[in-house]
Amino acid sequence: MTELQRQTLRAALDCVIPPDDFLGAWEAGVGNYLALQFEGDLAPQMTFYLAGLDGLEAEAIARFGNHFFSLGPEDQNSILQSVESGAVNTSWTISPQKFFKLMVETAAEGYYSNPEQGGNIGEVSWTMTGFSKYGPV
């Protein structure tokens, strides 16, 4: 993964699970979770995922003349909505809709995962939802 792809991933994940009273996706370790998964179960999807990140970047340049990670939340979300519906302005080498679905699913997996899997740092999502591995909170 290039540095630009990592920055695009960080921005996109934080659009999916933005910070509020709790950590957003990136600070909660979703990037760490994905890195571990790309070495294991998601290894076959790595090329697909990277092509999707490249697609997000191409959309950002085509629409706004700037990197995806440099755009404001409204513009980033506008791009992601277009990707979700498949209404993209650039030529993608993969299905934009399938990429969006995979990104959202893996973001949720990482955010709500067992912290031993790299995400959910400090059990942030468990605290947010009132879940405890030791029983009801």
Coordinates of C-alpha atoms in Angstrom, one line a residue:
M1 CA 0.0 0.0 0.0
T2 CA 1.4 3.4 -1.0
E3 CA 1.3 6.4 1.3
L4 CA -1.4 8.0 -0.8
Q5 CA -3.5 4.8 -0.6
R6 CA -3.1 4.8 3.2
Q7 CA -4.2 8.4 3.5
T8 CA -7.1 7.7 1.2
L9 CA -8.0 4.7 3.3
R10 CA -7.8 6.7 6.5
A11 CA -10.1 9.4 5.2
A12 CA -12.6 7.0 3.7
L13 CA -12.8 4.9 6.9
D14 CA -13.4 8.0 9.0
C15 CA -16.3 8.9 6.6
V16 CA -17.8 5.5 7.3
I17 CA -17.3 5.7 11.1
P18 CA -16.5 9.3 11.9
P19 CA -15.2 10.5 15.3
D20 CA -17.8 12.0 17.6
D21 CA -17.9 11.4 21.4
F22 CA -16.0 8.2 20.6
L23 CA -13.0 7.5 18.3
G24 CA -13.5 7.3 14.6
A25 CA -12.6 4.3 12.6
W26 CA -8.9 5.1 12.1
E27 CA -8.1 6.1 15.7
A28 CA -10.0 3.0 16.9
G29 CA -7.6 0.8 14.9
V30 CA -9.5 -0.2 11.9
G31 CA -6.4 0.5 9.8
N32 CA -4.4 -1.9 12.0
Y33 CA -7.2 -4.5 11.7
L34 CA -7.2 -4.3 8.0
A35 CA -3.4 -4.5 7.8
L36 CA -3.6 -7.8 9.8
Q37 CA -6.5 -9.1 7.7
F38 CA -4.6 -8.3 4.4
E39 CA -1.9 -10.7 5.6
G40 CA -4.5 -13.4 6.3
D41 CA -8.1 -13.8 5.4
L42 CA -8.4 -10.7 3.2
A43 CA -5.1 -11.4 1.3
P44 CA -7.0 -12.4 -1.8
Q45 CA -8.9 -9.0 -1.7
M46 CA -5.9 -6.8 -1.3
T47 CA -5.6 -5.9 -5.0
F48 CA -9.3 -5.3 -5.2
Y49 CA -9.2 -3.0 -2.1
L50 CA -6.2 -1.0 -3.4
A51 CA -7.9 -0.6 -6.8
G52 CA -10.9 0.9 -4.9
L53 CA -8.7 3.3 -3.1
D54 CA -7.2 4.3 -6.4
G55 CA -10.7 4.8 -7.7
L56 CA -11.6 7.1 -4.8
E57 CA -8.5 9.2 -5.5
A58 CA -9.3 9.4 -9.2
E59 CA -12.8 10.5 -8.4
A60 CA -11.5 13.2 -6.1
I61 CA -9.1 14.6 -8.7
A62 CA -11.7 14.5 -11.4
R63 CA -14.4 16.2 -9.4
F64 CA -12.5 18.5 -7.1
G65 CA -8.9 18.7 -8.4
N66 CA -7.6 17.5 -5.0
H67 CA -6.6 14.4 -3.2
F68 CA -9.5 12.5 -1.5
F69 CA -7.9 12.9 1.9
S70 CA -7.5 16.7 1.4
L71 CA -11.2 17.2 0.7
G72 CA -13.8 18.3 3.3
P73 CA -16.2 15.8 4.7
E74 CA -19.1 17.0 2.4
D75 CA -17.0 16.4 -0.7
Q76 CA -15.7 13.1 0.6
N77 CA -19.2 11.9 1.4
S78 CA -20.4 13.0 -2.0
I79 CA -17.8 10.8 -3.7
L80 CA -18.6 7.9 -1.4
Q81 CA -22.4 8.2 -2.2
S82 CA -21.6 8.1 -5.9
V83 CA -19.4 5.1 -5.4
E84 CA -22.1 3.3 -3.4
S85 CA -24.6 3.9 -6.2
G86 CA -22.1 3.3 -9.1
A87 CA -22.5 6.8 -10.5
V88 CA -18.8 7.4 -10.8
N89 CA -17.2 9.9 -13.2
T90 CA -14.0 8.0 -13.9
S91 CA -13.2 4.6 -15.3
W92 CA -12.8 2.0 -12.5
T93 CA -11.1 -1.3 -12.9
I94 CA -13.4 -2.9 -10.4
S95 CA -17.0 -2.5 -9.4
P96 CA -17.4 0.7 -7.4
Q97 CA -20.5 -0.7 -5.6
K98 CA -18.6 -3.9 -4.6
F99 CA -15.7 -1.9 -3.3
F100 CA -18.0 0.3 -1.2
K101 CA -19.7 -2.7 0.3
L102 CA -16.4 -4.4 1.1
M103 CA -15.0 -1.2 2.7
V104 CA -18.1 -0.6 4.8
E105 CA -18.2 -4.2 6.0
T106 CA -14.5 -4.4 6.8
A107 CA -14.7 -1.0 8.6
A108 CA -17.5 -2.3 10.8
E109 CA -15.7 -5.6 11.4
G110 CA -12.5 -3.8 12.5
Y111 CA -14.4 -1.2 14.6
Y112 CA -16.5 -3.8 16.5
S113 CA -13.9 -6.6 16.6
N114 CA -12.1 -8.1 19.5
P115 CA -9.2 -5.8 20.2
E116 CA -6.8 -8.7 19.8
Q117 CA -7.6 -8.5 16.1
G118 CA -6.0 -5.1 15.9
G119 CA -9.1 -2.9 15.9
N120 CA -11.5 -1.6 18.6
I121 CA -8.5 0.0 20.5
G122 CA -9.3 0.3 24.2
E123 CA -12.6 -1.5 23.5
V124 CA -14.0 1.8 22.3
S125 CA -16.9 0.4 20.3
W126 CA -17.8 -2.0 23.1
T127 CA -17.9 0.9 25.6
M128 CA -20.0 2.9 23.2
T129 CA -22.6 0.1 22.8
G130 CA -22.5 -1.0 26.4
F131 CA -21.0 -4.4 25.6
S132 CA -18.4 -6.1 27.7
K133 CA -16.7 -9.4 27.1
Y134 CA -17.4 -10.1 30.8
G135 CA -21.2 -9.7 30.5
P136 CA -23.7 -6.8 30.4
V137 CA -22.5 -3.4 31.4

